[in-house]
PDB file of C-alpha atoms in Angstrom:
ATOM      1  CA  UNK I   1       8.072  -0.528  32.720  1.00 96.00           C
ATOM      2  CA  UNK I   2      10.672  -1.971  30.080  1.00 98.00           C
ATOM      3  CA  UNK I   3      14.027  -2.657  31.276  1.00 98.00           C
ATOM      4  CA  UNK I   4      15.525  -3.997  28.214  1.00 98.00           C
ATOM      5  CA  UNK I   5      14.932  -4.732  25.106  1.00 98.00           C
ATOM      6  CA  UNK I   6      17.066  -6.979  22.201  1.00 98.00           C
ATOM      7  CA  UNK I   7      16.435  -5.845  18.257  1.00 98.00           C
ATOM      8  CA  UNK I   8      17.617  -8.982  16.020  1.00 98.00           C
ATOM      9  CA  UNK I   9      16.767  -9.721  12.702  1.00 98.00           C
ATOM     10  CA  UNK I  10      14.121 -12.325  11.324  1.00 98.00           C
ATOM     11  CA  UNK I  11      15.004 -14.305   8.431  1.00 98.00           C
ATOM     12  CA  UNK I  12      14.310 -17.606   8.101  1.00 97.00           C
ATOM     13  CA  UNK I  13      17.490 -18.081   6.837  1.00 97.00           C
ATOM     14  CA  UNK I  14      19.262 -17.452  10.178  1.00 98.00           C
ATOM     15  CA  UNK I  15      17.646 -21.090  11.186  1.00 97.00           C
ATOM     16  CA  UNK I  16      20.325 -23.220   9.544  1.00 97.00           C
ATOM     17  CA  UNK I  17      17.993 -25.945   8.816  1.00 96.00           C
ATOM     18  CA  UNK I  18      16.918 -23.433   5.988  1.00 96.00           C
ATOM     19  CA  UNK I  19      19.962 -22.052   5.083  1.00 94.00           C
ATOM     20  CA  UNK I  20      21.155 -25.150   4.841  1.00 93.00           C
ATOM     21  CA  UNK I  21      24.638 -25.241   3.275  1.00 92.00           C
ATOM     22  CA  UNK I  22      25.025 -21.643   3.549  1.00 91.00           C
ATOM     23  CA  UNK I  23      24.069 -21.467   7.365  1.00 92.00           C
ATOM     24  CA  UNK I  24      27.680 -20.781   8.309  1.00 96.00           C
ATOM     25  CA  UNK I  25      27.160 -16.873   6.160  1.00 95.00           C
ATOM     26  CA  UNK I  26      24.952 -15.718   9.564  1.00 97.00           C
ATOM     27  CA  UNK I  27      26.865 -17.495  12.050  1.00 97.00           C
ATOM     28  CA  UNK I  28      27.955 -14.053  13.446  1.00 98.00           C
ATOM     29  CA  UNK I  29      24.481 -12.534  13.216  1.00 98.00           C
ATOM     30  CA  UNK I  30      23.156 -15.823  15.692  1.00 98.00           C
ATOM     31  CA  UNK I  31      26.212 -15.238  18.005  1.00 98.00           C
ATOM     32  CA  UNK I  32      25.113 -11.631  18.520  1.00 98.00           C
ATOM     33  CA  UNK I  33      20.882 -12.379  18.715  1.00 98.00           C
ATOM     34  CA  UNK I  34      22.430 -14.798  21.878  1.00 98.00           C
ATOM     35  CA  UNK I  35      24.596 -12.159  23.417  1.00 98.00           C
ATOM     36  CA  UNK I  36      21.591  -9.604  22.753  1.00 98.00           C
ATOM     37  CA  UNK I  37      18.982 -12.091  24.803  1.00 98.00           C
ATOM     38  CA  UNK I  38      21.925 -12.559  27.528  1.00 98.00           C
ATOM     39  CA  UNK I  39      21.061  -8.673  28.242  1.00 98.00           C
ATOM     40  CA  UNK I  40      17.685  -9.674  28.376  1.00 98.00           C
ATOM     41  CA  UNK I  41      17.745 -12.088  30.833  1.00 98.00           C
ATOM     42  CA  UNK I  42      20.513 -10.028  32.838  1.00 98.00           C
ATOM     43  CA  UNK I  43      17.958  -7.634  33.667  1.00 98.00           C
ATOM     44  CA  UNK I  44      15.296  -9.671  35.643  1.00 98.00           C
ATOM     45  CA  UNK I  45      12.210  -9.174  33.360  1.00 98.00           C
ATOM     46  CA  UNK I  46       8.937 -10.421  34.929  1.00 98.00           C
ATOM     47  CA  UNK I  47       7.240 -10.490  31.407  1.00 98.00           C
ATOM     48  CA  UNK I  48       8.910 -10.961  27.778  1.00 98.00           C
ATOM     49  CA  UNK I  49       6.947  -9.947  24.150  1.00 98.00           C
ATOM     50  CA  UNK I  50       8.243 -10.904  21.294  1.00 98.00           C
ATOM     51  CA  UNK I  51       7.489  -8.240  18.152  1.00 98.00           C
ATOM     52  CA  UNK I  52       7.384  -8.917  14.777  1.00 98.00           C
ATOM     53  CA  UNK I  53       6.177  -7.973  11.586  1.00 98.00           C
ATOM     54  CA  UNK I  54       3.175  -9.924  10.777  1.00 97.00           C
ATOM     55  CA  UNK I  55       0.462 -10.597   7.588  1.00 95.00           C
ATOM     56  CA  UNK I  56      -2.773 -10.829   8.214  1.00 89.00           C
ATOM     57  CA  UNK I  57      -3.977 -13.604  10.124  1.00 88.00           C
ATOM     58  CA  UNK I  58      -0.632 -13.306  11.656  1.00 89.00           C
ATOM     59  CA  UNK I  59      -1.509 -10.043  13.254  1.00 96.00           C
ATOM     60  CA  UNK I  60      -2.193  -9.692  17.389  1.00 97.00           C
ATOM     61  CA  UNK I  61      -1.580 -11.168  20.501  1.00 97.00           C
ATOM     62  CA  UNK I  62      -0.119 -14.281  20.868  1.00 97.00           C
ATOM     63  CA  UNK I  63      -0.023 -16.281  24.019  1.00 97.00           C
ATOM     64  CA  UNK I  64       2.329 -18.450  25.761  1.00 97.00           C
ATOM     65  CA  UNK I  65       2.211 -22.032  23.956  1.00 97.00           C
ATOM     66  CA  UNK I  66       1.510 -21.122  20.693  1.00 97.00           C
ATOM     67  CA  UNK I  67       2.939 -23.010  17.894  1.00 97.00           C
ATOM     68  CA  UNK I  68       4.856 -22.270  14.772  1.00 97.00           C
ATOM     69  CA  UNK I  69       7.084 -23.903  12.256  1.00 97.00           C
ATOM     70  CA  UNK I  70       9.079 -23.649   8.785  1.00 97.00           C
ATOM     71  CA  UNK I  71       7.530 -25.815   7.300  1.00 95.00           C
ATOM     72  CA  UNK I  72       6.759 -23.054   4.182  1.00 94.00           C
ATOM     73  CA  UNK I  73      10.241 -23.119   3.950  1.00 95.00           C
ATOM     74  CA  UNK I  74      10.908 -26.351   2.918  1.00 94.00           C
ATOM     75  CA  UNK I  75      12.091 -27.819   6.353  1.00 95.00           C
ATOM     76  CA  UNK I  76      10.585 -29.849   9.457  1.00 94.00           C
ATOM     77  CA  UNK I  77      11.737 -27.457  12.275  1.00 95.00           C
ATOM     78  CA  UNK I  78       9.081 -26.397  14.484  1.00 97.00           C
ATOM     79  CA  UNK I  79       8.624 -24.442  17.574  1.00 97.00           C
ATOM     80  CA  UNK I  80       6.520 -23.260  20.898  1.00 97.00           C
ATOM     81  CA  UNK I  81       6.191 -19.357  22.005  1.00 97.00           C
ATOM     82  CA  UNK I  82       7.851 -19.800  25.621  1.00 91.00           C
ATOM     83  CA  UNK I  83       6.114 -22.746  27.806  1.00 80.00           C
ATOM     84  CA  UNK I  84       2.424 -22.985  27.775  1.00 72.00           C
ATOM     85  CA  UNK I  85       0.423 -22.040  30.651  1.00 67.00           C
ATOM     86  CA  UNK I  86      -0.368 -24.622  33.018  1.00 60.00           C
ATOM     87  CA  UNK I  87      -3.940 -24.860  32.477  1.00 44.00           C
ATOM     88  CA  UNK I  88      -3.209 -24.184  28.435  1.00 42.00           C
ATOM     89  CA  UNK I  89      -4.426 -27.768  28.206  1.00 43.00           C
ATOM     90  CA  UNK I  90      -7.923 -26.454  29.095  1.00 42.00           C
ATOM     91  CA  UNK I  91     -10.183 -24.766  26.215  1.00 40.00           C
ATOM     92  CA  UNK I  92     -10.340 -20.805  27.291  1.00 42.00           C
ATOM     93  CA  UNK I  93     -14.587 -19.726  27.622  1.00 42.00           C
ATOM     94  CA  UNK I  94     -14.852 -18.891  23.829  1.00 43.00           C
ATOM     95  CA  UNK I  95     -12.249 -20.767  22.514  1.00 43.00           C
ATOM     96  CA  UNK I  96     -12.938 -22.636  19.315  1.00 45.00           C
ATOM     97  CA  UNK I  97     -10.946 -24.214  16.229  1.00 43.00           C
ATOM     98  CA  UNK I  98     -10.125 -21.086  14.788  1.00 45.00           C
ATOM     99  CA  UNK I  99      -8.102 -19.956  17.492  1.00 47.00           C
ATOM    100  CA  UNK I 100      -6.267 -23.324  18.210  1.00 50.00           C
ATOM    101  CA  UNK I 101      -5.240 -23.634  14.391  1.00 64.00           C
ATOM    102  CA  UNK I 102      -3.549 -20.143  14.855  1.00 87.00           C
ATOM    103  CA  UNK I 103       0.156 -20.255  13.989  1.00 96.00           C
ATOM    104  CA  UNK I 104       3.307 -17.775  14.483  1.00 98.00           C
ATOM    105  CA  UNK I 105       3.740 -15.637  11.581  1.00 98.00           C
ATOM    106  CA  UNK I 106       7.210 -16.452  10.537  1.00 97.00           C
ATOM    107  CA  UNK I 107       8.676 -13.620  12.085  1.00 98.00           C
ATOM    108  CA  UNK I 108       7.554 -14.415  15.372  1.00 98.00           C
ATOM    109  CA  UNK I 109       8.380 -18.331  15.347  1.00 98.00           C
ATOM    110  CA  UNK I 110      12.278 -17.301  13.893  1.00 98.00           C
ATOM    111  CA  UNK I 111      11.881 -15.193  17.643  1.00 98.00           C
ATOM    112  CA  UNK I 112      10.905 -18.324  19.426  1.00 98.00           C
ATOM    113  CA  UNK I 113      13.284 -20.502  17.755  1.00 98.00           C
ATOM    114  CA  UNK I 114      16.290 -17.776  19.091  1.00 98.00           C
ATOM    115  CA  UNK I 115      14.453 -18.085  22.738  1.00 98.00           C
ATOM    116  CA  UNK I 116      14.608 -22.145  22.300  1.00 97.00           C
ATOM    117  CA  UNK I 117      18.323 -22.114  20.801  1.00 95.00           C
ATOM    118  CA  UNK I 118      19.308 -20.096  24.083  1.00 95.00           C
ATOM    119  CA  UNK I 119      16.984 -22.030  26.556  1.00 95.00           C
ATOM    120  CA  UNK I 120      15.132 -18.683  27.678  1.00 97.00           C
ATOM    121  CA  UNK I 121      13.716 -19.195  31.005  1.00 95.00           C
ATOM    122  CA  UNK I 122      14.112 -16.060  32.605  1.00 94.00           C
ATOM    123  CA  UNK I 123      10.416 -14.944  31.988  1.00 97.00           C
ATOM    124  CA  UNK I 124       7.262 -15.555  31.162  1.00 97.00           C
ATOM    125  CA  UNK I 125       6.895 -15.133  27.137  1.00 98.00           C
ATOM    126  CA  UNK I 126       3.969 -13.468  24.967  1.00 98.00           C
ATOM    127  CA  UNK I 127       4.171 -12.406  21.234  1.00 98.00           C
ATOM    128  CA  UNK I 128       2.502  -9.427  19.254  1.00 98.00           C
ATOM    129  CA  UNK I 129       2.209  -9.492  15.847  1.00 98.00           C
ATOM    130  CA  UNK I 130       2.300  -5.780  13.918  1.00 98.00           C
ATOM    131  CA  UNK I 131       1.168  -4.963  10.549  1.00 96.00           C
ATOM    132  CA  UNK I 132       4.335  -3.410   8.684  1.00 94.00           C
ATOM    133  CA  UNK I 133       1.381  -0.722   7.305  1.00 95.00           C
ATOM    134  CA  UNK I 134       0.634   0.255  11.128  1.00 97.00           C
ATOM    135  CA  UNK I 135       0.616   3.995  11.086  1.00 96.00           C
ATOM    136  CA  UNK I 136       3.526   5.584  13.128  1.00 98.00           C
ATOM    137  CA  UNK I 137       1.665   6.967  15.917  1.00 98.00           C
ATOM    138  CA  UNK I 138      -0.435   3.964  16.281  1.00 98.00           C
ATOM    139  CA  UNK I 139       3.241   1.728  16.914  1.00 98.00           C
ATOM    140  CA  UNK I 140       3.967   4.317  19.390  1.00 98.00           C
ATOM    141  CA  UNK I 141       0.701   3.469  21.034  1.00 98.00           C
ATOM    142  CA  UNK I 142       0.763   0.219  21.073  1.00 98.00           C
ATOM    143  CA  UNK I 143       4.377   0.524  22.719  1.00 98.00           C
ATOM    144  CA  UNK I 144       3.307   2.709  25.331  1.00 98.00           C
ATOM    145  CA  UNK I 145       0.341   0.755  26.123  1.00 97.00           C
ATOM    146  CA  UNK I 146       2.755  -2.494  26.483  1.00 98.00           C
ATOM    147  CA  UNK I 147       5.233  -0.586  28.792  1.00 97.00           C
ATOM    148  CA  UNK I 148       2.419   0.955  31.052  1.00 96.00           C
ATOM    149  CA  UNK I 149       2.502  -1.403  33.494  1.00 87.00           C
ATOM    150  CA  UNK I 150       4.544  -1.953  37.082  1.00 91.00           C
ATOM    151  CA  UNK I 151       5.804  -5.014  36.151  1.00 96.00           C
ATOM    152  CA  UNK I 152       9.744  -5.486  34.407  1.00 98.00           C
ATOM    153  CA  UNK I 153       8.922  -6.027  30.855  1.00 98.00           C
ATOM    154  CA  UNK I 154      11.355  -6.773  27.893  1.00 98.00           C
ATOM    155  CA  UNK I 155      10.661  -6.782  24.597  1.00 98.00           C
ATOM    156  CA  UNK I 156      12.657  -8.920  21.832  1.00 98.00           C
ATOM    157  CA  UNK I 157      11.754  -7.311  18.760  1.00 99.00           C
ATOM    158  CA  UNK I 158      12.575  -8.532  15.109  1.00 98.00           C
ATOM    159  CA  UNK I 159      12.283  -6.894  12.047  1.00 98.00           C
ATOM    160  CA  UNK I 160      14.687  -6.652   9.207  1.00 98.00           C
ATOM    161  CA  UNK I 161      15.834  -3.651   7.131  1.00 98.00           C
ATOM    162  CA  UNK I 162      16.135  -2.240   3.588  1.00 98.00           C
ATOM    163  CA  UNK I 163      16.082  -5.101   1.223  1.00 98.00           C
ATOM    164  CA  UNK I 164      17.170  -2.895  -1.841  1.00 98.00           C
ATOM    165  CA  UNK I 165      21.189  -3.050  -0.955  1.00 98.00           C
ATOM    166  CA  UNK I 166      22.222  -4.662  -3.824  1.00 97.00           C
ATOM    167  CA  UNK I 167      21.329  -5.414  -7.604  1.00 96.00           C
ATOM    168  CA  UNK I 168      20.492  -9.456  -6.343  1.00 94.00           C
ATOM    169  CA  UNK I 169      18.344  -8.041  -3.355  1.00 97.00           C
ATOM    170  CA  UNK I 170      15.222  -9.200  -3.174  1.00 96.00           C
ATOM    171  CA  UNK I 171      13.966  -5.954  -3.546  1.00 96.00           C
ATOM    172  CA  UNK I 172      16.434  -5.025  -6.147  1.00 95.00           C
ATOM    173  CA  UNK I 173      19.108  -1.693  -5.843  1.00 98.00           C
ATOM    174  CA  UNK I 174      18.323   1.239  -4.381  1.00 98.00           C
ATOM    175  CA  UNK I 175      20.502   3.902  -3.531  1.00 98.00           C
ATOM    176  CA  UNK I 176      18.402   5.182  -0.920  1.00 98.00           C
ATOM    177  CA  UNK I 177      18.805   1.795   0.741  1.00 98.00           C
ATOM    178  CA  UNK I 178      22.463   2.400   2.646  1.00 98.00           C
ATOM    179  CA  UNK I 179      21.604   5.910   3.453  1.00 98.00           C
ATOM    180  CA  UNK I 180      17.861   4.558   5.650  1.00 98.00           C
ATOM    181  CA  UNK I 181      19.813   1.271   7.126  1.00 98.00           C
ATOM    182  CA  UNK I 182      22.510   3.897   8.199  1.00 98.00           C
ATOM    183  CA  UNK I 183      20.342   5.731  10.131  1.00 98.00           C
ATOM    184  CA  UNK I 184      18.099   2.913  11.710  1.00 98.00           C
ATOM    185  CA  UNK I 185      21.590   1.675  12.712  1.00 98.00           C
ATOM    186  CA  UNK I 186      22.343   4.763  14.258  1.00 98.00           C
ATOM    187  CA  UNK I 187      19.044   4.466  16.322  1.00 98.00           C
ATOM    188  CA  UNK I 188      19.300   1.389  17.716  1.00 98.00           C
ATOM    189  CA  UNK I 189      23.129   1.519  18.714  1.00 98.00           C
ATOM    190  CA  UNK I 190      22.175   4.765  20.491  1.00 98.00           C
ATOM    191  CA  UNK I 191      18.696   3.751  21.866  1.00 98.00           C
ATOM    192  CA  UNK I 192      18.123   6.779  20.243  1.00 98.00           C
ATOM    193  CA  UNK I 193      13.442   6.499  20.307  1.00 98.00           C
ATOM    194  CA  UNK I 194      13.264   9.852  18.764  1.00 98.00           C
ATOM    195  CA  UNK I 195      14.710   9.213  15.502  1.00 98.00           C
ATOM    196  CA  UNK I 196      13.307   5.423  15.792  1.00 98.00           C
ATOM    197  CA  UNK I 197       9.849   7.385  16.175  1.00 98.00           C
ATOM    198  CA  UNK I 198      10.894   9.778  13.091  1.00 98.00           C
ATOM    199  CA  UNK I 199      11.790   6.910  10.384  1.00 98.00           C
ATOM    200  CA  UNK I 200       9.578   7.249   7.272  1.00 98.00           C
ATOM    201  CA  UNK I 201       7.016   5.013   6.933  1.00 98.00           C
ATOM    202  CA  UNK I 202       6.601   5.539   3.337  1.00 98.00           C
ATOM    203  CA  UNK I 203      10.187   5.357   2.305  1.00 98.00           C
ATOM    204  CA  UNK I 204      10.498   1.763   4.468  1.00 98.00           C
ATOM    205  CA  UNK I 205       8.173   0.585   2.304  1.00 98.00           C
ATOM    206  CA  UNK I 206       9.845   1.359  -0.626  1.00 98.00           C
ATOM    207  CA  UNK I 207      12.651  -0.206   0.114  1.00 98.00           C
ATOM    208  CA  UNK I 208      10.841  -3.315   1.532  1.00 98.00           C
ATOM    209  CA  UNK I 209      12.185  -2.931   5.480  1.00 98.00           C
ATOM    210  CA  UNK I 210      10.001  -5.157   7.731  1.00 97.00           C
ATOM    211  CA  UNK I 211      11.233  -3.421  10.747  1.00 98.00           C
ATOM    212  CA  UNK I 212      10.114  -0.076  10.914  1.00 98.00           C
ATOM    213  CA  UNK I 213       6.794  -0.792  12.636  1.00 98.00           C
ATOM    214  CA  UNK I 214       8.372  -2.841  15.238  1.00 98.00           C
ATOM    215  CA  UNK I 215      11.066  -0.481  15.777  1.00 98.00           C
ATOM    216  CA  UNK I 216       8.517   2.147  16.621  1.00 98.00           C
ATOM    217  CA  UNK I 217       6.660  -0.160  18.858  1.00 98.00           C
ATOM    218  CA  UNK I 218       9.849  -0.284  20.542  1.00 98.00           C
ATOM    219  CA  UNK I 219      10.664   3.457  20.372  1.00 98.00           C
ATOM    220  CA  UNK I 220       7.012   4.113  22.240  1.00 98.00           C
ATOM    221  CA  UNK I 221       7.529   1.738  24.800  1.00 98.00           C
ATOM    222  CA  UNK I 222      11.112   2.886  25.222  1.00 98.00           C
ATOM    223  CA  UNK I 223      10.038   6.635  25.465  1.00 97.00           C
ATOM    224  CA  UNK I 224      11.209   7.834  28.538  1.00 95.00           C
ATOM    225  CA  UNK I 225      13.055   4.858  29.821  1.00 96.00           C
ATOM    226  CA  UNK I 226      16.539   6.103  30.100  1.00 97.00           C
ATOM    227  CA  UNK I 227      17.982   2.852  28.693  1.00 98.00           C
ATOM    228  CA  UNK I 228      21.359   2.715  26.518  1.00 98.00           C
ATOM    229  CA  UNK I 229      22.110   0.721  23.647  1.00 98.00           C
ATOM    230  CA  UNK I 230      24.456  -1.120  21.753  1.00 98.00           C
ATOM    231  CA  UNK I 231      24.703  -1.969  18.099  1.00 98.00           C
ATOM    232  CA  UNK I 232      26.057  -5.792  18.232  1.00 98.00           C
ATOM    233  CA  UNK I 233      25.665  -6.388  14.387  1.00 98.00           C
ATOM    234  CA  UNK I 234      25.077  -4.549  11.463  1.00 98.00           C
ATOM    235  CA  UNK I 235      25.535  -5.976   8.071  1.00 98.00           C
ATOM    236  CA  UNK I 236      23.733  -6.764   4.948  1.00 97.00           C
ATOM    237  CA  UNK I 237      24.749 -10.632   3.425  1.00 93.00           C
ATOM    238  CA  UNK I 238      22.299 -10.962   1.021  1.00 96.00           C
ATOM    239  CA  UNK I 239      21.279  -6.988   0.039  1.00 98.00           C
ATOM    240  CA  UNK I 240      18.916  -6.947   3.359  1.00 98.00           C
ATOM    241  CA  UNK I 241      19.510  -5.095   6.338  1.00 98.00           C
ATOM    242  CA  UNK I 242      20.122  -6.906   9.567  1.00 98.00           C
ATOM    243  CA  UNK I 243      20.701  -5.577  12.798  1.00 98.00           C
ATOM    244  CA  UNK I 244      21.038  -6.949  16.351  1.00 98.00           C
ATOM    245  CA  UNK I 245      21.178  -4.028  19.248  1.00 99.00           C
ATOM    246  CA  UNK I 246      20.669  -4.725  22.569  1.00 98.00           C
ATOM    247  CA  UNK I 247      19.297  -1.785  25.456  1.00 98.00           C
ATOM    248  CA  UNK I 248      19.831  -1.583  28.745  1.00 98.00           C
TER     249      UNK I 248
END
């Protein structure tokens, strides 16, 4: 069952070894991905996924132990998906090269760089990687069938929004833009899964927001659960939507 759940954004750019010497411009937006993962550990969870956007081969399960970096991004920092298994050090039946060389997608290692910033130990960790064209009902499946167990799950989930805010957005100006990140705003400050569930799939991409699918993971797995939220940031630095809610 999921007891809480933290939404943050997922640039690279909130690592400050990228943003380099404009890493102070998201300062607030890391302060309030730590105070979101302080709810997260508050509530006892027995099992944390992390959920982000992914390309393909970036898409699936995860384990524990799995490596990622930034190095795409023009610096050294690299990272580990919660602590490895004890007996990670032994090849799984079926294991070959393929499956060791698998990497984070960027998403998910800018997740397990917030989990090693804030020395996450609460849990166990796992990470889920989910294709921003995953069909709505098929993000509320895959959220339901995450949340079906007994045990106290939480789910970090990252995902950005609109990134058509402004004329020097990467996706260039859209007036639709403000009106969509309003209402995914809305959502998460108000854990409200129905309208999470009801965003447009086609008009997020459009406007180039690599958080819908993730949100609606969320939304299925949240179906039902009775939590509350709380909208901790919501602003849009560089034309892109980011938002950091936290549910309880």
């Amino acid at each position: 069952m999921l007891v809480a759940a933290a939404v943050c954004p997922c640039p690279p750019l909130l690592v400050p070894e990228v943003a380099a010497g404009a890493a102070h411009e998201l300062d607030a937006a890391r302060a309030a991905c730590d105070d979101a993962l302080a709810v997260l550990a508050a509530a006892r969870p027995e099992r944390l996924v992390l959920v982000g956007p992914a390309e393909r081969p970036g898409r699936g399960p995860f384990p524990a132990g799995t490596p990622g970096s930034l190095r795409g991004f023009g610096v050294d920092v690299e990272v580990t998906l919660g602590a490895a298994p004890a007996q990670a050090e032994k090849a799984a039946p079926g294991s070959g090269p393929e499956e060791a060389a698998r990497e984070l997608p960027p998403s998910l290692t800018v997740g397990a760089w917030l989990l090693e910033r804030t020395a996450w130990q609460a849990a166990p960790v796992e990470g889920l990687g989910v294709g921003e064209p995953l069909d709505p009902e098929r993000c509320a499946a895959a959220g339901r069938e995450l949340s079906a167990g007994g045990e106290r799950l939480a789910l970090l989930v990252l995902g950005d929004g609109s990134a058509c805010r402004s004329a020097k957005a990467p996706g260039a100006f859209d007036g639709r833009a403000a009106a969509f990140d309003e209402a995914v705003a809305r959502a998460l400050g108000a854990a409200d899964t129905a309208a999470l569930a009801a965003l447009d799939a086609d008009l997020a991409a459009e406007l180039h927001a690599a958080g819908r699918s993730c949100w609606q993971v969320l939304a299925g797995a949240a179906a039902g659960s009775g939590l509350a939220g709380r909208l901790l940031y919501d602003e849009a630095p560089y034309g892109v939507g980011y938002f950091v809610a936290a549910w309880s």
